[in-house]
PDB file of C-alpha atoms in Angstrom:
ATOM      1  CA  MET A  26      92.926  99.369  71.725  1.00  0.00           C
ATOM      2  CA  ILE A  27      94.078 102.992  71.555  1.00  0.00           C
ATOM      3  CA  ARG A  28      95.619 102.646  75.027  1.00  0.00           C
ATOM      4  CA  ALA A  29      97.535  99.519  73.926  1.00  0.00           C
ATOM      5  CA  ALA A  30      98.811 101.325  70.815  1.00  0.00           C
ATOM      6  CA  PHE A  31      99.862 104.332  72.898  1.00  0.00           C
ATOM      7  CA  LEU A  32     101.628 102.090  75.407  1.00  0.00           C
ATOM      8  CA  GLY A  33     103.446 100.289  72.582  1.00  0.00           C
ATOM      9  CA  LEU A  34     104.518 103.619  71.098  1.00  0.00           C
ATOM     10  CA  ALA A  35     105.655 104.942  74.489  1.00  0.00           C
ATOM     11  CA  ILE A  36     107.684 101.813  75.172  1.00  0.00           C
ATOM     12  CA  SER A  37     109.251 101.929  71.708  1.00  0.00           C
ATOM     13  CA  MET A  38     110.332 105.522  72.346  1.00  0.00           C
ATOM     14  CA  LEU A  39     112.191 104.556  75.536  1.00  0.00           C
ATOM     15  CA  PRO A  40     115.934 104.113  75.209  1.00  0.00           C
ATOM     16  CA  ALA A  41     117.029 100.813  73.715  1.00  0.00           C
ATOM     17  CA  GLN A  42     119.293 100.209  76.701  1.00  0.00           C
ATOM     18  CA  LEU A  43     116.286  99.396  78.881  1.00  0.00           C
ATOM     19  CA  ALA A  44     116.871  95.678  79.101  1.00  0.00           C
ATOM     20  CA  ALA A  45     116.133  93.456  82.051  1.00  0.00           C
ATOM     21  CA  LEU A  46     118.801  93.387  84.758  1.00  0.00           C
ATOM     22  CA  ASN A  47     119.590  90.566  87.114  1.00  0.00           C
ATOM     23  CA  HIS A  48     120.151  90.813  90.857  1.00  0.00           C
ATOM     24  CA  ALA A  49     121.092  87.532  92.588  1.00  0.00           C
ATOM     25  CA  GLY A  50     119.174  85.485  90.040  1.00  0.00           C
ATOM     26  CA  ALA A  51     116.069  87.704  90.158  1.00  0.00           C
ATOM     27  CA  GLU A  52     115.153  89.477  86.936  1.00  0.00           C
ATOM     28  CA  ILE A  53     114.680  93.212  87.281  1.00  0.00           C
ATOM     29  CA  ALA A  54     112.257  94.474  84.646  1.00  0.00           C
ATOM     30  CA  PRO A  55     113.045  97.606  82.627  1.00  0.00           C
ATOM     31  CA  LEU A  56     109.441  98.820  83.173  1.00  0.00           C
ATOM     32  CA  ILE A  57     106.846  98.171  85.859  1.00  0.00           C
ATOM     33  CA  ARG A  58     103.112  98.710  86.031  1.00  0.00           C
ATOM     34  CA  VAL A  59     102.040 100.562  89.156  1.00  0.00           C
ATOM     35  CA  PRO A  60      98.434 100.462  90.402  1.00  0.00           C
ATOM     36  CA  ASN A  61      96.490 103.658  89.666  1.00  0.00           C
ATOM     37  CA  GLU A  62      99.165 104.908  87.239  1.00  0.00           C
ATOM     38  CA  SER A  63      98.304 105.272  83.563  1.00  0.00           C
ATOM     39  CA  ARG A  64     101.856 104.801  82.301  1.00  0.00           C
ATOM     40  CA  PRO A  65     104.495 102.238  83.213  1.00  0.00           C
ATOM     41  CA  TRP A  66     107.470 103.440  85.249  1.00  0.00           C
ATOM     42  CA  PRO A  67     110.956 102.883  83.820  1.00  0.00           C
ATOM     43  CA  LEU A  68     113.955 101.663  85.757  1.00  0.00           C
ATOM     44  CA  SER A  69     115.719 104.828  86.914  1.00  0.00           C
ATOM     45  CA  GLY A  70     118.814 103.210  88.363  1.00  0.00           C
ATOM     46  CA  SER A  71     120.244 100.135  90.023  1.00  0.00           C
ATOM     47  CA  ALA A  72     122.852  99.656  92.740  1.00  0.00           C
ATOM     48  CA  LEU A  73     124.564  97.066  94.898  1.00  0.00           C
ATOM     49  CA  VAL A  74     124.832  97.578  98.631  1.00  0.00           C
ATOM     50  CA  HIS A  75     127.950  95.944 100.033  1.00  0.00           C
ATOM     51  CA  ARG A  76     128.672  94.653 103.499  1.00  0.00           C
ATOM     52  CA  SER A  77     132.335  93.926 104.261  1.00  0.00           C
ATOM     53  CA  PHE A  78     133.085  94.353 100.531  1.00  0.00           C
ATOM     54  CA  ILE A  79     130.635  91.575  99.581  1.00  0.00           C
ATOM     55  CA  PRO A  80     127.348  92.259  97.725  1.00  0.00           C
ATOM     56  CA  PHE A  81     124.659  92.302 100.425  1.00  0.00           C
ATOM     57  CA  TYR A  82     121.601  93.287  98.403  1.00  0.00           C
ATOM     58  CA  GLY A  83     120.736  94.871  95.078  1.00  0.00           C
ATOM     59  CA  LEU A  84     118.381  97.780  94.572  1.00  0.00           C
ATOM     60  CA  ALA A  85     116.319  98.837  91.585  1.00  0.00           C
ATOM     61  CA  LEU A  86     114.672 102.267  91.579  1.00  0.00           C
ATOM     62  CA  TYR A  87     111.631 103.035  89.437  1.00  0.00           C
ATOM     63  CA  ALA A  88     109.960 106.418  89.036  1.00  0.00           C
ATOM     64  CA  PRO A  89     107.398 107.955  86.680  1.00  0.00           C
ATOM     65  CA  LEU A  90     108.722 108.904  83.261  1.00  0.00           C
ATOM     66  CA  GLY A  91     109.761 112.542  83.301  1.00  0.00           C
ATOM     67  CA  THR A  92     110.808 112.642  86.955  1.00  0.00           C
ATOM     68  CA  VAL A  93     113.548 115.241  86.759  1.00  0.00           C
ATOM     69  CA  ASN A  94     114.057 116.490  90.295  1.00  0.00           C
ATOM     70  CA  GLY A  95     116.540 113.808  91.229  1.00  0.00           C
ATOM     71  CA  ALA A  96     117.526 111.948  94.344  1.00  0.00           C
ATOM     72  CA  GLU A  97     117.130 114.986  96.584  1.00  0.00           C
ATOM     73  CA  ASP A  98     113.379 115.228  95.952  1.00  0.00           C
ATOM     74  CA  MET A  99     113.059 111.450  96.153  1.00  0.00           C
ATOM     75  CA  ALA A 100     114.823 111.342  99.533  1.00  0.00           C
ATOM     76  CA  ALA A 101     112.606 114.196 100.735  1.00  0.00           C
ATOM     77  CA  GLY A 102     109.508 112.143  99.902  1.00  0.00           C
ATOM     78  CA  LEU A 103     108.305 114.536  97.190  1.00  0.00           C
ATOM     79  CA  THR A 104     108.285 112.032  94.310  1.00  0.00           C
ATOM     80  CA  PRO A 105     106.465 108.725  93.897  1.00  0.00           C
ATOM     81  CA  LEU A 106     108.841 105.812  93.403  1.00  0.00           C
ATOM     82  CA  GLN A 107     109.329 102.110  93.842  1.00  0.00           C
ATOM     83  CA  ILE A 108     112.407 100.443  95.257  1.00  0.00           C
ATOM     84  CA  THR A 109     112.910  96.743  94.735  1.00  0.00           C
ATOM     85  CA  LEU A 110     115.457  95.184  97.075  1.00  0.00           C
ATOM     86  CA  VAL A 111     116.861  91.737  96.203  1.00  0.00           C
ATOM     87  CA  TRP A 112     119.000  89.890  98.734  1.00  0.00           C
ATOM     88  CA  TYR A 113     122.437  88.716  97.636  1.00  0.00           C
ATOM     89  CA  ALA A 114     123.194  87.246 101.069  1.00  0.00           C
ATOM     90  CA  ASN A 115     122.610  83.488 100.934  1.00  0.00           C
ATOM     91  CA  THR A 116     121.019  83.469 104.369  1.00  0.00           C
ATOM     92  CA  LEU A 117     120.995  85.965 107.179  1.00  0.00           C
ATOM     93  CA  PRO A 118     119.003  85.591 110.404  1.00  0.00           C
ATOM     94  CA  LYS A 119     116.179  88.063 110.992  1.00  0.00           C
ATOM     95  CA  ALA A 120     118.015  89.563 113.976  1.00  0.00           C
ATOM     96  CA  GLN A 121     120.891  90.571 111.687  1.00  0.00           C
ATOM     97  CA  VAL A 122     118.499  91.953 109.052  1.00  0.00           C
ATOM     98  CA  ASP A 123     116.832  94.056 111.769  1.00  0.00           C
ATOM     99  CA  GLU A 124     120.215  95.192 113.105  1.00  0.00           C
ATOM    100  CA  HIS A 125     121.329  96.271 109.622  1.00  0.00           C
ATOM    101  CA  PHE A 126     118.254  98.420 109.023  1.00  0.00           C
ATOM    102  CA  ARG A 127     118.268  99.901 112.540  1.00  0.00           C
ATOM    103  CA  LYS A 128     121.862 101.033 111.944  1.00  0.00           C
ATOM    104  CA  GLN A 129     120.834 102.484 108.581  1.00  0.00           C
ATOM    105  CA  PHE A 130     118.045 104.517 110.181  1.00  0.00           C
ATOM    106  CA  GLU A 131     120.482 105.740 112.865  1.00  0.00           C
ATOM    107  CA  GLN A 132     122.930 106.911 110.170  1.00  0.00           C
ATOM    108  CA  VAL A 133     120.382 109.017 108.298  1.00  0.00           C
ATOM    109  CA  THR A 134     118.383 110.569 111.148  1.00  0.00           C
ATOM    110  CA  ASP A 135     118.989 112.389 114.395  1.00  0.00           C
ATOM    111  CA  ALA A 136     118.047 111.085 117.846  1.00  0.00           C
ATOM    112  CA  ASP A 137     114.860 113.183 118.093  1.00  0.00           C
ATOM    113  CA  THR A 138     113.563 111.923 114.753  1.00  0.00           C
ATOM    114  CA  LEU A 139     114.461 108.345 115.676  1.00  0.00           C
ATOM    115  CA  ALA A 140     112.410 108.671 118.848  1.00  0.00           C
ATOM    116  CA  ARG A 141     109.396 110.031 116.920  1.00  0.00           C
ATOM    117  CA  ILE A 142     109.480 107.301 114.247  1.00  0.00           C
ATOM    118  CA  ALA A 143     110.455 104.373 116.505  1.00  0.00           C
ATOM    119  CA  SER A 144     107.051 102.668 116.262  1.00  0.00           C
ATOM    120  CA  ARG A 145     107.080 102.929 112.462  1.00  0.00           C
ATOM    121  CA  ILE A 146     110.607 101.504 112.297  1.00  0.00           C
ATOM    122  CA  ASP A 147     109.371  98.608 114.441  1.00  0.00           C
ATOM    123  CA  LYS A 148     106.438  98.109 112.051  1.00  0.00           C
ATOM    124  CA  PHE A 149     108.829  98.097 109.066  1.00  0.00           C
ATOM    125  CA  LEU A 150     111.167  95.598 110.734  1.00  0.00           C
ATOM    126  CA  ALA A 151     108.247  93.349 111.723  1.00  0.00           C
ATOM    127  CA  VAL A 152     107.508  92.778 108.023  1.00  0.00           C
ATOM    128  CA  LEU A 153     111.068  91.788 107.145  1.00  0.00           C
ATOM    129  CA  PRO A 154     111.989  88.108 107.311  1.00  0.00           C
ATOM    130  CA  ALA A 155     115.433  86.556 107.468  1.00  0.00           C
ATOM    131  CA  ALA A 156     117.394  87.241 104.284  1.00  0.00           C
ATOM    132  CA  GLU A 157     117.339  84.605 101.579  1.00  0.00           C
ATOM    133  CA  ARG A 158     119.273  84.925  98.311  1.00  0.00           C
ATOM    134  CA  GLY A 159     117.055  86.191  95.498  1.00  0.00           C
ATOM    135  CA  LYS A 160     114.092  87.108  97.734  1.00  0.00           C
ATOM    136  CA  ARG A 161     112.541  90.497  96.915  1.00  0.00           C
ATOM    137  CA  ILE A 162     111.205  93.271  99.066  1.00  0.00           C
ATOM    138  CA  THR A 163     109.220  95.928  97.216  1.00  0.00           C
ATOM    139  CA  ILE A 164     108.644  99.399  98.618  1.00  0.00           C
ATOM    140  CA  LEU A 165     106.088 101.453  96.696  1.00  0.00           C
ATOM    141  CA  TYR A 166     106.075 105.031  97.951  1.00  0.00           C
ATOM    142  CA  THR A 167     103.663 107.852  97.147  1.00  0.00           C
ATOM    143  CA  PRO A 168     103.808 111.264  98.837  1.00  0.00           C
ATOM    144  CA  ASP A 169     100.108 111.154  99.718  1.00  0.00           C
ATOM    145  CA  GLY A 170      99.930 107.508 100.762  1.00  0.00           C
ATOM    146  CA  GLY A 171     103.242 106.590 102.372  1.00  0.00           C
ATOM    147  CA  ALA A 172     105.074 103.317 101.803  1.00  0.00           C
ATOM    148  CA  LYS A 173     103.585  99.944 100.992  1.00  0.00           C
ATOM    149  CA  VAL A 174     106.157  97.288 101.844  1.00  0.00           C
ATOM    150  CA  ASP A 175     105.680  93.826 100.300  1.00  0.00           C
ATOM    151  CA  VAL A 176     107.919  90.842 100.967  1.00  0.00           C
ATOM    152  CA  GLU A 177     107.899  88.229  98.227  1.00  0.00           C
ATOM    153  CA  GLY A 178     105.911  85.271  99.528  1.00  0.00           C
ATOM    154  CA  GLY A 179     105.472  86.927 102.900  1.00  0.00           C
ATOM    155  CA  LYS A 180     104.040  89.828 104.820  1.00  0.00           C
ATOM    156  CA  SER A 181     103.114  93.315 103.733  1.00  0.00           C
ATOM    157  CA  ALA A 182     102.478  96.571 105.556  1.00  0.00           C
ATOM    158  CA  HIS A 183     101.430 100.129 104.849  1.00  0.00           C
ATOM    159  CA  ILE A 184     103.506 102.704 106.708  1.00  0.00           C
ATOM    160  CA  ALA A 185     102.406 106.338 106.604  1.00  0.00           C
ATOM    161  CA  GLY A 186     104.197 109.337 108.042  1.00  0.00           C
ATOM    162  CA  ILE A 187     106.503 111.676 106.164  1.00  0.00           C
ATOM    163  CA  GLU A 188     109.277 111.550 108.790  1.00  0.00           C
ATOM    164  CA  PHE A 189     109.505 107.759 108.630  1.00  0.00           C
ATOM    165  CA  ASN A 190     109.354 107.675 104.856  1.00  0.00           C
ATOM    166  CA  ARG A 191     111.987 110.384 104.466  1.00  0.00           C
ATOM    167  CA  ALA A 192     114.253 108.397 106.769  1.00  0.00           C
ATOM    168  CA  LEU A 193     113.589 105.160 104.854  1.00  0.00           C
ATOM    169  CA  LEU A 194     114.250 106.724 101.446  1.00  0.00           C
ATOM    170  CA  SER A 195     117.297 108.561 102.794  1.00  0.00           C
ATOM    171  CA  ILE A 196     118.964 105.232 103.550  1.00  0.00           C
ATOM    172  CA  TRP A 197     119.690 104.941  99.825  1.00  0.00           C
ATOM    173  CA  LEU A 198     119.011 108.396  98.379  1.00  0.00           C
ATOM    174  CA  GLY A 199     119.765 110.930 101.110  1.00  0.00           C
ATOM    175  CA  PRO A 200     122.885 113.006 101.786  1.00  0.00           C
ATOM    176  CA  ASN A 201     124.175 110.471 104.344  1.00  0.00           C
ATOM    177  CA  ALA A 202     123.631 107.478 102.059  1.00  0.00           C
ATOM    178  CA  ASP A 203     126.554 105.604 100.530  1.00  0.00           C
ATOM    179  CA  PRO A 204     127.492 107.952  97.649  1.00  0.00           C
ATOM    180  CA  ASN A 205     128.104 105.047  95.260  1.00  0.00           C
ATOM    181  CA  VAL A 206     124.623 103.670  95.925  1.00  0.00           C
ATOM    182  CA  ARG A 207     122.962 107.094  95.676  1.00  0.00           C
ATOM    183  CA  GLU A 208     124.696 107.891  92.368  1.00  0.00           C
ATOM    184  CA  ALA A 209     123.941 104.478  90.856  1.00  0.00           C
ATOM    185  CA  LEU A 210     120.259 104.745  91.770  1.00  0.00           C
ATOM    186  CA  LYS A 211     119.885 108.087  90.019  1.00  0.00           C
ATOM    187  CA  THR A 212     121.813 106.974  86.932  1.00  0.00           C
ATOM    188  CA  PRO A 213     119.659 105.277  84.296  1.00  0.00           C
ATOM    189  CA  PRO A 214     120.979 101.956  82.979  1.00  0.00           C
ATOM    190  CA  SER A 215     123.193 102.364  79.950  1.00  0.00           C
ATOM    191  CA  ALA A 216     123.945 100.232  76.966  1.00  0.00           C
TER     192      ALA A 216
END
């Protein structure tokens, strides 16, 4: 009962602008409950990734309340976070989904790192299905545990290894990420 009252008070103290967002027909909650965390995590930012000037997928970034170190620490794998990816593409064959993410990894890492994390990239890609509008992929990352990747209605995988996870998070948060995406993800939703 005390926990419920505290949670209600904590939620009421969050900014009023924390309303649900919508990506491709999928509701993005302003707060999420994360296993083994005592407090819900608020939505830290949201972005659209474009391909040929057309929305390709939406991203929602969640982090523990009070995370102040920004995208740099997140990209470095120093901060727990959750990224929810929602496809905007109506349909896209798995081969093209794989090609997109392989190119993303190549843009954010050097050849030596790519060689060292190749098996983990393959494991990540093996989980991903063909794109379908509104389908979610959730990546829950913790510095001690690595990434847990869950595909809505599909496969899941746990991928450890700091080099892989830094590369994965750098796709959206790192210095070589699209600056519009990086900035939007570290900017809390506004009224």
